[in-house]
CSV table of C-alpha atoms in Angstrom, one decimal:
chain,number,residue,atom,x,y,z
A,1167,UNK,CA,14.3,21.6,11.7
A,1168,UNK,CA,11.3,21.5,9.2
A,1169,UNK,CA,10.9,18.2,7.5
A,1170,UNK,CA,11.5,18.0,3.8
A,1171,UNK,CA,8.5,16.6,1.9
A,1172,UNK,CA,9.2,13.4,0.1
A,1173,UNK,CA,8.0,12.9,-3.4
A,1174,UNK,CA,6.2,9.6,-3.7
A,1175,UNK,CA,4.2,7.6,-6.1
A,1176,UNK,CA,1.8,4.8,-5.0
A,1177,UNK,CA,2.5,1.4,-6.6
A,1178,UNK,CA,1.0,-1.9,-5.5
A,1179,UNK,CA,-0.6,-0.2,-2.7
A,1180,UNK,CA,2.7,1.0,-1.4
A,1181,UNK,CA,4.0,4.8,-1.3
A,1182,UNK,CA,7.3,4.6,-2.9
A,1183,UNK,CA,9.8,7.5,-2.7
A,1184,UNK,CA,11.1,8.9,-6.1
A,1185,UNK,CA,13.9,11.1,-7.0
A,1186,UNK,CA,17.6,11.0,-7.7
A,1187,UNK,CA,20.1,8.9,-5.8
A,1188,UNK,CA,21.5,11.9,-3.8
A,1189,UNK,CA,18.1,12.8,-2.5
A,1190,UNK,CA,17.6,9.5,-0.8
A,1191,UNK,CA,20.8,10.1,1.2
A,1192,UNK,CA,19.3,13.5,2.2
A,1193,UNK,CA,15.9,11.9,3.0
A,1194,UNK,CA,17.6,9.8,5.5
A,1195,UNK,CA,19.7,12.4,7.0
A,1196,UNK,CA,16.5,14.6,7.3
A,1197,UNK,CA,15.0,11.8,9.4
A,1198,UNK,CA,18.1,11.6,11.5
A,1199,UNK,CA,18.0,15.4,12.1
A,1200,UNK,CA,14.4,15.3,13.1
A,1201,UNK,CA,15.2,13.0,15.9
A,1202,UNK,CA,11.8,11.2,15.7
A,1203,UNK,CA,12.9,7.8,14.6
A,1204,UNK,CA,11.4,6.0,11.7
A,1205,UNK,CA,12.7,3.3,9.3
A,1206,UNK,CA,13.7,2.8,5.7
A,1207,UNK,CA,12.8,-0.2,3.4
A,1208,UNK,CA,14.4,-1.2,0.3
A,1209,UNK,CA,11.5,-2.6,-1.9
A,1210,UNK,CA,12.2,-5.3,-4.4
A,1211,UNK,CA,10.3,-8.2,-6.1
A,1212,UNK,CA,10.9,-10.6,-3.0
A,1213,UNK,CA,9.5,-8.0,-0.5
A,1214,UNK,CA,6.5,-7.5,-2.8
A,1215,UNK,CA,5.9,-11.2,-2.9
A,1216,UNK,CA,6.0,-11.3,0.9
A,1217,UNK,CA,3.7,-8.4,1.1
A,1218,UNK,CA,1.1,-10.2,-1.0
A,1219,UNK,CA,1.3,-13.3,1.3
A,1220,UNK,CA,1.1,-11.3,4.5
A,1221,UNK,CA,-1.2,-8.3,5.1
A,1222,UNK,CA,0.8,-7.6,8.3
A,1223,UNK,CA,4.0,-7.5,6.3
A,1224,UNK,CA,2.4,-5.1,3.7
A,1225,UNK,CA,1.4,-2.8,6.4
A,1226,UNK,CA,5.0,-2.8,7.8
A,1227,UNK,CA,6.5,-1.8,4.4
A,1228,UNK,CA,3.7,0.8,3.6
A,1229,UNK,CA,4.3,2.6,7.0
A,1230,UNK,CA,8.0,3.1,6.5
A,1231,UNK,CA,9.2,6.6,6.4
A,1232,UNK,CA,11.0,6.0,3.2
A,1233,UNK,CA,10.6,3.1,0.8
A,1234,UNK,CA,13.3,2.9,-1.8
A,1235,UNK,CA,12.8,1.4,-5.3
A,1236,UNK,CA,15.7,-1.2,-4.9
A,1237,UNK,CA,14.8,-3.8,-7.4
A,1238,UNK,CA,15.2,-3.1,-11.1
A,1239,UNK,CA,11.6,-4.5,-11.6
A,1240,UNK,CA,10.3,-1.9,-9.2
A,1241,UNK,CA,12.0,1.1,-10.9
A,1242,UNK,CA,10.9,-0.2,-14.3
A,1243,UNK,CA,7.3,-0.5,-13.0
A,1244,UNK,CA,7.3,3.0,-11.8
A,1245,UNK,CA,8.3,4.2,-15.3
A,1246,UNK,CA,5.8,1.9,-17.0
A,1247,UNK,CA,2.7,2.5,-14.7
A,1248,UNK,CA,3.2,5.9,-13.2
A,1249,UNK,CA,5.1,7.5,-16.2
A,1250,UNK,CA,7.9,8.7,-13.8
A,1251,UNK,CA,11.4,8.2,-14.8
A,1252,UNK,CA,13.0,6.6,-11.8
A,1253,UNK,CA,16.4,5.0,-11.6
A,1254,UNK,CA,17.0,1.9,-9.2
A,1255,UNK,CA,18.2,2.9,-5.7
A,1256,UNK,CA,20.1,-0.1,-4.8
A,1257,UNK,CA,20.8,-0.7,-1.1
A,1258,UNK,CA,24.4,-1.9,-2.1
A,1259,UNK,CA,25.1,1.5,-3.4
A,1260,UNK,CA,23.2,3.5,-0.7
A,1261,UNK,CA,25.1,1.8,2.3
A,1262,UNK,CA,28.8,2.9,1.4
A,1263,UNK,CA,27.5,6.4,0.2
A,1264,UNK,CA,25.5,7.0,3.4
A,1265,UNK,CA,28.6,6.1,5.5
A,1266,UNK,CA,30.6,8.7,3.5
A,1267,UNK,CA,27.8,11.3,4.1
A,1268,UNK,CA,28.0,10.5,7.9
A,1269,UNK,CA,31.8,11.4,8.1
A,1270,UNK,CA,32.4,14.6,10.0
A,1271,UNK,CA,28.8,14.9,11.2
A,1272,UNK,CA,29.3,13.4,14.7
A,1273,UNK,CA,26.5,10.9,14.0
A,1274,UNK,CA,26.8,7.4,15.3
A,1275,UNK,CA,25.9,4.1,13.7
A,1276,UNK,CA,25.0,0.7,15.1
A,1277,UNK,CA,25.0,-2.8,13.2
A,1278,UNK,CA,22.3,-5.2,14.3
A,1279,UNK,CA,22.2,-8.7,12.7
A,1280,UNK,CA,24.4,-10.7,10.4
A,1281,UNK,CA,27.0,-13.1,11.8
A,1282,UNK,CA,29.9,-12.8,14.1
A,1283,UNK,CA,32.3,-13.1,11.3
A,1284,UNK,CA,30.4,-10.5,9.4
A,1285,UNK,CA,30.4,-8.0,12.4
A,1286,UNK,CA,34.2,-8.6,13.0
A,1287,UNK,CA,34.7,-7.8,9.3
A,1288,UNK,CA,32.6,-4.7,9.6
A,1289,UNK,CA,34.5,-3.4,12.6
A,1290,UNK,CA,37.8,-3.8,10.6
A,1291,UNK,CA,36.2,-2.2,7.5
A,1292,UNK,CA,34.9,0.9,9.5
A,1293,UNK,CA,38.2,1.6,11.0
A,1294,UNK,CA,40.0,1.3,7.7
A,1295,UNK,CA,37.6,3.2,5.5
A,1296,UNK,CA,35.5,5.4,7.8
A,1297,UNK,CA,37.4,6.2,11.0
A,1298,UNK,CA,35.5,9.4,11.4
A,1299,UNK,CA,32.2,7.7,11.8
A,1300,UNK,CA,31.5,6.6,15.4
A,1301,UNK,CA,30.3,3.0,15.7
A,1302,UNK,CA,28.0,3.0,18.8
A,1303,UNK,CA,27.9,-0.8,18.7
A,1304,UNK,CA,27.3,-4.1,17.1
A,1305,UNK,CA,25.3,-7.1,18.0
A,1306,UNK,CA,24.3,-10.4,16.5
A,1307,UNK,CA,21.0,-11.6,18.1
A,1308,UNK,CA,20.2,-15.2,18.7
A,1309,UNK,CA,18.5,-17.1,15.8
A,1310,UNK,CA,14.8,-16.7,16.4
A,1311,UNK,CA,11.6,-15.9,14.5
A,1312,UNK,CA,9.9,-14.4,17.4
A,1313,UNK,CA,9.5,-10.7,16.2
A,1314,UNK,CA,8.5,-9.6,19.7
A,1315,UNK,CA,11.6,-11.0,21.4
A,1316,UNK,CA,13.9,-9.5,18.6
A,1317,UNK,CA,12.1,-6.1,18.8
A,1318,UNK,CA,12.6,-6.0,22.6
A,1319,UNK,CA,16.3,-6.9,22.2
A,1320,UNK,CA,16.8,-4.2,19.5
A,1321,UNK,CA,15.0,-1.6,21.6
A,1322,UNK,CA,17.1,-2.3,24.6
A,1323,UNK,CA,20.4,-2.5,22.7
A,1324,UNK,CA,20.1,0.6,20.4
A,1325,UNK,CA,18.5,2.9,23.0
A,1326,UNK,CA,21.3,2.1,25.4
A,1327,UNK,CA,23.9,2.8,22.8
A,1328,UNK,CA,22.2,6.1,21.7
A,1329,UNK,CA,22.8,5.4,18.0
A,1330,UNK,CA,21.5,7.8,15.3
A,1331,UNK,CA,21.3,5.2,12.6
A,1332,UNK,CA,20.8,1.6,13.0
A,1333,UNK,CA,21.7,-0.7,10.1
A,1334,UNK,CA,19.5,-3.8,10.3
A,1335,UNK,CA,20.9,-7.0,8.8
A,1336,UNK,CA,18.2,-9.7,9.4
A,1337,UNK,CA,17.0,-10.3,5.9
A,1338,UNK,CA,13.6,-10.1,4.4
A,1339,UNK,CA,10.9,-10.3,5.9
A,1340,UNK,CA,12.4,-10.3,9.4
A,1341,UNK,CA,14.0,-7.1,9.3
A,1342,UNK,CA,11.0,-5.1,8.1
A,1343,UNK,CA,8.7,-6.7,10.7
A,1344,UNK,CA,11.2,-5.8,13.5
A,1345,UNK,CA,11.6,-2.2,12.3
A,1346,UNK,CA,7.8,-1.8,12.1
A,1347,UNK,CA,7.6,-3.2,15.7
A,1348,UNK,CA,10.1,-0.6,16.9
A,1349,UNK,CA,8.0,2.4,15.5
A,1350,UNK,CA,7.6,4.9,18.2
A,1351,UNK,CA,10.0,3.1,20.6
A,1352,UNK,CA,13.3,4.6,19.6
A,1353,UNK,CA,14.5,7.8,18.2
A,1354,UNK,CA,17.1,6.0,16.0
A,1355,UNK,CA,16.6,5.7,12.3
A,1356,UNK,CA,16.4,2.1,11.2
A,1357,UNK,CA,17.7,1.2,7.8
A,1358,UNK,CA,17.1,-2.4,6.4
A,1359,UNK,CA,20.2,-3.3,4.4
A,1360,UNK,CA,20.0,-7.2,4.2
A,1361,UNK,CA,22.6,-8.4,1.8
A,1362,UNK,CA,24.2,-5.1,1.1
A,1363,UNK,CA,26.6,-5.5,4.0
A,1364,UNK,CA,28.5,-8.6,2.9
A,1365,UNK,CA,28.8,-7.1,-0.6
A,1366,UNK,CA,30.4,-4.0,0.9
A,1367,UNK,CA,32.7,-5.9,3.0
A,1368,UNK,CA,33.8,-8.1,0.0
A,1369,UNK,CA,32.4,-11.3,1.3
A,1370,UNK,CA,30.3,-11.6,-1.7
A,1371,UNK,CA,30.9,-10.6,-5.2
A,1372,UNK,CA,28.7,-8.1,-7.0
A,1373,UNK,CA,27.8,-8.3,-10.6
A,1374,UNK,CA,29.8,-6.4,-13.2
A,1375,UNK,CA,28.6,-3.0,-14.0
A,1376,UNK,CA,27.2,-3.9,-17.5
A,1377,UNK,CA,25.0,-6.6,-15.8
A,1378,UNK,CA,23.7,-4.1,-13.2
A,1379,UNK,CA,22.9,-1.5,-15.9
A,1380,UNK,CA,20.9,-3.9,-18.0
A,1381,UNK,CA,19.0,-5.4,-15.1
A,1382,UNK,CA,20.9,-8.7,-15.0
A,1383,UNK,CA,22.4,-8.7,-11.5
A,1384,UNK,CA,19.8,-11.3,-10.4
A,1385,UNK,CA,21.3,-13.6,-13.0
A,1386,UNK,CA,24.9,-13.1,-11.5
A,1387,UNK,CA,23.5,-13.7,-8.1
A,1388,UNK,CA,21.7,-16.9,-9.2
A,1389,UNK,CA,25.0,-18.2,-10.4
A,1390,UNK,CA,26.4,-17.6,-7.0
A,1391,UNK,CA,23.7,-19.4,-5.0
A,1392,UNK,CA,21.6,-21.4,-7.5
A,1393,UNK,CA,20.1,-23.8,-4.9
A,1394,UNK,CA,18.8,-21.2,-2.6
A,1395,UNK,CA,17.6,-18.7,-5.3
A,1396,UNK,CA,16.0,-21.0,-7.8
A,1397,UNK,CA,12.7,-21.5,-5.7
A,1398,UNK,CA,12.7,-17.8,-4.7
A,1399,UNK,CA,13.1,-16.6,-8.2
A,1400,UNK,CA,10.4,-18.9,-9.5
A,1401,UNK,CA,7.9,-17.7,-7.0
A,1402,UNK,CA,8.8,-14.1,-6.6
A,1403,UNK,CA,9.0,-13.4,-10.3
A,1404,UNK,CA,5.7,-15.0,-11.0
A,1405,UNK,CA,4.0,-13.0,-8.2
A,1406,UNK,CA,5.6,-9.8,-9.5
A,1407,UNK,CA,4.5,-10.4,-13.1
A,1408,UNK,CA,0.9,-10.9,-12.0
A,1409,UNK,CA,1.1,-7.9,-9.7
A,1410,UNK,CA,2.5,-5.8,-12.5
A,1411,UNK,CA,-0.3,-6.9,-15.0
A,1412,UNK,CA,-3.0,-6.1,-12.6
A,1413,UNK,CA,-1.5,-2.8,-11.5
A,1414,UNK,CA,-1.0,-1.8,-15.1
A,1415,UNK,CA,-4.5,-2.7,-16.2
A,1416,UNK,CA,-6.0,-0.8,-13.3
A,1417,UNK,CA,-3.9,2.3,-13.4
A,1418,UNK,CA,-3.3,2.8,-17.2
A,1419,UNK,CA,-6.4,1.2,-18.5
A,1420,UNK,CA,-9.4,1.0,-16.1
A,1421,UNK,CA,-9.0,4.3,-14.2
A,1422,UNK,CA,-9.1,6.5,-17.4
A,1423,UNK,CA,-12.1,4.6,-18.5
A,1424,UNK,CA,-13.7,4.7,-14.8
A,1425,UNK,CA,-13.0,8.6,-14.9
A,1426,UNK,CA,-14.7,8.9,-18.3
A,1427,UNK,CA,-17.7,7.0,-17.3
A,1428,UNK,CA,-18.0,9.2,-14.0
A,1429,UNK,CA,-17.8,12.4,-15.9
A,1430,UNK,CA,-20.3,11.1,-18.6
A,1431,UNK,CA,-22.6,10.0,-15.7
A,1432,UNK,CA,-22.4,13.2,-13.9
A,1433,UNK,CA,-23.0,15.1,-17.2
A,1434,UNK,CA,-25.9,12.9,-18.0
A,1435,UNK,CA,-27.4,13.4,-14.6
A,1436,UNK,CA,-26.8,17.0,-14.1
A,1437,UNK,CA,-27.2,18.4,-17.6
A,1438,UNK,CA,-28.7,21.9,-17.5
A,1439,UNK,CA,-29.1,21.5,-13.7
A,1440,UNK,CA,-32.6,20.1,-14.2
A,1441,UNK,CA,-32.2,16.6,-13.4
A,1442,UNK,CA,-32.3,15.9,-9.6
A,1443,UNK,CA,-31.0,12.9,-7.8
A,1444,UNK,CA,-33.9,10.7,-6.4
A,1445,UNK,CA,-33.2,9.5,-2.9
A,1446,UNK,CA,-35.0,7.6,-0.2
A,1447,UNK,CA,-34.4,7.8,3.6
A,1448,UNK,CA,-34.0,4.7,5.8
A,1449,UNK,CA,-34.2,4.8,9.6
A,1450,UNK,CA,-35.2,2.5,12.4
A,1451,UNK,CA,-37.1,5.0,14.5
A,1452,UNK,CA,-37.6,8.7,13.7
A,1453,UNK,CA,-35.7,10.6,11.1
A,1454,UNK,CA,-33.0,13.0,12.3
A,1455,UNK,CA,-34.2,16.6,12.2
A,1456,UNK,CA,-30.7,17.5,11.0
A,1457,UNK,CA,-31.0,15.1,7.9
A,1458,UNK,CA,-34.3,16.6,7.0
A,1459,UNK,CA,-33.0,20.1,7.2
A,1460,UNK,CA,-30.0,19.0,5.3
A,1461,UNK,CA,-31.9,17.6,2.3
A,1462,UNK,CA,-34.4,20.4,2.3
A,1463,UNK,CA,-31.7,22.9,1.9
A,1464,UNK,CA,-30.6,21.0,-1.4
A,1465,UNK,CA,-33.9,20.7,-3.0
A,1466,UNK,CA,-32.4,21.9,-6.2
A,1467,UNK,CA,-30.1,18.9,-6.4
A,1468,UNK,CA,-32.0,16.1,-4.6
A,1469,UNK,CA,-35.6,14.9,-4.7
A,1470,UNK,CA,-36.8,12.9,-1.7
A,1471,UNK,CA,-39.2,10.3,-2.7
A,1472,UNK,CA,-40.0,9.3,0.9
A,1473,UNK,CA,-39.1,7.5,4.1
A,1474,UNK,CA,-38.8,3.9,5.0
A,1475,UNK,CA,-39.1,3.4,8.8
A,1476,UNK,CA,-40.6,1.0,11.4
A,1477,UNK,CA,-41.9,4.2,13.0
A,1478,UNK,CA,-44.9,5.1,10.8
A,1479,UNK,CA,-45.6,8.4,12.5
A,1480,UNK,CA,-42.9,10.9,11.2
A,1481,UNK,CA,-43.8,14.5,11.6
A,1482,UNK,CA,-42.0,15.6,8.4
A,1483,UNK,CA,-43.0,16.8,5.0
A,1484,UNK,CA,-41.7,13.6,3.4
A,1485,UNK,CA,-44.2,10.8,3.1
A,1486,UNK,CA,-43.6,7.4,4.9
A,1487,UNK,CA,-43.6,4.9,2.1
A,1488,UNK,CA,-43.2,1.7,4.1
A,1489,UNK,CA,-41.3,-0.2,6.7
A,1490,UNK,CA,-37.6,-1.1,6.6
A,1491,UNK,CA,-38.2,-4.5,5.0
A,1492,UNK,CA,-40.2,-2.9,2.1
A,1493,UNK,CA,-37.2,-1.0,0.7
A,1494,UNK,CA,-35.7,-3.8,-1.3
A,1495,UNK,CA,-39.0,-4.3,-3.3
A,1496,UNK,CA,-39.3,-0.5,-3.8
A,1497,UNK,CA,-35.9,-0.2,-5.3
A,1498,UNK,CA,-36.6,-3.0,-7.7
A,1499,UNK,CA,-39.7,-1.4,-9.0
A,1500,UNK,CA,-38.6,2.3,-9.0
A,1501,UNK,CA,-35.7,4.1,-10.2
A,1502,UNK,CA,-33.6,5.3,-7.1
A,1503,UNK,CA,-30.3,7.0,-7.2
A,1504,UNK,CA,-29.3,6.9,-3.5
A,1505,UNK,CA,-30.3,5.7,-0.1
A,1506,UNK,CA,-29.6,7.8,3.0
A,1507,UNK,CA,-29.6,5.5,6.0
A,1508,UNK,CA,-29.3,5.9,9.8
A,1509,UNK,CA,-29.1,2.1,10.4
A,1510,UNK,CA,-25.4,0.8,10.8
A,1511,UNK,CA,-24.7,-2.2,8.5
A,1512,UNK,CA,-23.9,-4.5,11.3
A,1513,UNK,CA,-27.2,-4.1,13.1
A,1514,UNK,CA,-28.6,-7.5,11.8
A,1515,UNK,CA,-28.1,-10.1,9.2
A,1516,UNK,CA,-31.1,-8.7,7.4
A,1517,UNK,CA,-29.8,-5.2,7.2
A,1518,UNK,CA,-26.4,-6.5,5.9
A,1519,UNK,CA,-28.2,-8.4,3.2
A,1520,UNK,CA,-30.3,-5.5,2.3
A,1521,UNK,CA,-27.3,-3.3,1.8
A,1522,UNK,CA,-25.6,-5.9,-0.2
A,1523,UNK,CA,-28.6,-6.1,-2.6
A,1524,UNK,CA,-28.6,-2.1,-2.9
A,1525,UNK,CA,-24.9,-2.2,-3.7
A,1526,UNK,CA,-25.5,-4.9,-6.5
A,1527,UNK,CA,-27.9,-2.5,-8.1
A,1528,UNK,CA,-25.2,0.2,-8.2
A,1529,UNK,CA,-27.3,2.5,-5.9
A,1530,UNK,CA,-25.3,5.0,-3.9
A,1531,UNK,CA,-25.5,4.2,-0.1
A,1532,UNK,CA,-24.9,7.0,2.4
A,1533,UNK,CA,-24.5,6.4,6.2
A,1534,UNK,CA,-25.6,9.3,8.3
A,1535,UNK,CA,-23.9,10.1,11.5
A,1536,UNK,CA,-24.4,13.0,14.0
A,1537,UNK,CA,-21.3,15.0,15.1
A,1538,UNK,CA,-21.0,13.0,18.4
A,1539,UNK,CA,-20.4,9.7,16.6
A,1540,UNK,CA,-16.8,8.8,17.4
A,1541,UNK,CA,-15.2,7.7,14.1
A,1542,UNK,CA,-13.7,9.3,11.0
A,1543,UNK,CA,-16.3,11.1,9.0
A,1544,UNK,CA,-16.3,12.3,5.3
A,1545,UNK,CA,-18.4,15.5,4.8
A,1546,UNK,CA,-20.9,15.4,1.9
A,1547,UNK,CA,-20.9,18.4,-0.5
A,1548,UNK,CA,-18.3,20.4,1.4
A,1549,UNK,CA,-19.6,19.6,4.8
A,1550,UNK,CA,-22.4,21.0,6.9
A,1551,UNK,CA,-22.2,23.4,9.8
A,1552,UNK,CA,-24.9,21.7,11.7
A,1553,UNK,CA,-22.5,18.7,12.5
A,1554,UNK,CA,-24.2,16.3,10.2
A,1555,UNK,CA,-21.8,14.0,8.5
A,1556,UNK,CA,-22.6,11.5,5.7
A,1557,UNK,CA,-20.0,8.7,4.9
A,1558,UNK,CA,-20.5,7.5,1.2
A,1559,UNK,CA,-19.2,4.1,0.2
A,1560,UNK,CA,-20.7,3.4,-3.3
A,1561,UNK,CA,-20.7,5.4,-6.6
A,1562,UNK,CA,-22.2,4.0,-9.6
A,1563,UNK,CA,-19.4,4.1,-12.2
A,1564,UNK,CA,-16.5,3.7,-9.7
A,1565,UNK,CA,-18.1,0.8,-7.9
A,1566,UNK,CA,-19.3,-0.9,-11.2
A,1567,UNK,CA,-15.8,-0.8,-12.8
A,1568,UNK,CA,-14.1,-1.7,-9.6
A,1569,UNK,CA,-16.5,-4.8,-9.4
A,1570,UNK,CA,-15.7,-5.9,-12.9
A,1571,UNK,CA,-11.9,-5.6,-12.4
A,1572,UNK,CA,-12.0,-7.7,-9.3
A,1573,UNK,CA,-14.1,-10.5,-10.7
A,1574,UNK,CA,-13.5,-11.0,-14.5
A,1575,UNK,CA,-10.4,-8.9,-14.6
A,1576,UNK,CA,-8.5,-11.0,-12.1
A,1577,UNK,CA,-9.2,-14.0,-14.1
A,1578,UNK,CA,-8.2,-12.5,-17.5
A,1579,UNK,CA,-5.0,-11.0,-16.0
A,1580,UNK,CA,-4.0,-14.4,-14.5
A,1581,UNK,CA,-4.4,-16.3,-17.8
A,1582,UNK,CA,-2.6,-13.6,-19.5
A,1583,UNK,CA,0.1,-13.7,-16.8
A,1584,UNK,CA,0.7,-17.3,-17.2
A,1585,UNK,CA,1.1,-17.0,-21.0
A,1586,UNK,CA,3.6,-14.1,-20.5
A,1587,UNK,CA,5.6,-16.2,-17.9
A,1588,UNK,CA,5.8,-19.2,-20.4
A,1589,UNK,CA,7.1,-17.1,-23.1
A,1590,UNK,CA,9.6,-15.4,-20.7
A,1591,UNK,CA,10.7,-18.5,-19.0
A,1592,UNK,CA,12.0,-20.5,-22.0
A,1593,UNK,CA,14.6,-17.9,-23.1
A,1594,UNK,CA,15.6,-17.3,-19.6
A,1595,UNK,CA,16.3,-21.0,-19.0
A,1596,UNK,CA,18.3,-21.1,-22.1
A,1597,UNK,CA,20.5,-18.1,-21.0
A,1598,UNK,CA,21.1,-19.5,-17.6
A,1599,UNK,CA,22.1,-22.9,-19.2
A,1600,UNK,CA,24.6,-21.2,-21.5
A,1601,UNK,CA,25.9,-18.9,-18.7
A,1602,UNK,CA,26.5,-22.0,-16.4
A,1603,UNK,CA,28.0,-24.2,-19.1
A,1604,UNK,CA,30.4,-21.3,-19.9
A,1605,UNK,CA,31.8,-21.1,-16.5
């Protein structure tokens, strides 16, 4: 069966699926029908906080087959930053509806995690409400933070049971790490449901509809578990606000500016097709014949000023200006648009320092590889049939703007975020106090 393409938007560096609620059910069913495994994450502010703390956890979430906008802040951020209207896809709503969708399909489910009491209640609930859905098994693993041990136990249990869907109830971030560790080791589709299971079973009360609609479900949960959630909300909400402000500034403000600068720069450089890009070549020994031919074929766009090399006897039409160590002084005195280099960056500390100096001057830096070089390559100007590949990592407007955002922008956004949080915290504390006194 052909896989249905999932509509996604990138937010906070994570590809998040978008669409109506019913499509998320069908996305999961399509993963089950494909029989290739995969896992589903429900992204909320707490998960984003954990992703900022741990690069490994961020990769685990980003590689999920489907990332749902579970939290109201995530759904609101998609609307504000990506201009895409997206409703919240709550795991508490998805779990019962997915079980209904499985009725009559012959598919089986497995519940991994929770407590013995919760699994016992789950068994009774499934028999009473979903008797047509086959339960392949349930297991409450031993309490441990060893992800390797947990993933081994999961692999053994669910593969032996042959379940189609596994509902993982280990809580964030443990369940996401375990699901990522099982990627490629099972054909079951893993769905992280966390706190959705006790709510479905009636072991925990859910907020009224009007609170959920207005994004106040977190306040109802805080009333139920104030000691556990106070510190979590204080840290995760702060992290989320800072992440939102930074993402909003980069996507809605800096990227249009960067795009405009890039277009203006290209128009200024290529106006009338008369102005060429002035480049120099940098190599340790002799220049690659492929590179010389490549540049010669583009004389209408590129003007080669000369070669910097420790081999002073190049048999090319381009003059040898100096040795490798002379390049830094040359680019300071002459206007150079780009440097084509055949010397890897990690050759020596001197070369690394030289390349950093070139980048600080916003000069384009292109690394040249022959086709036999075993790594991912990016063709320049549509590629080259001779097998020469150029990997570019610096463009003037884009690099300059990104540099400003990462340095001064982070400081400004942090200060603004602190002021925003202070203005937000005072009324929220008042609401919480009023809500607790009323009960």
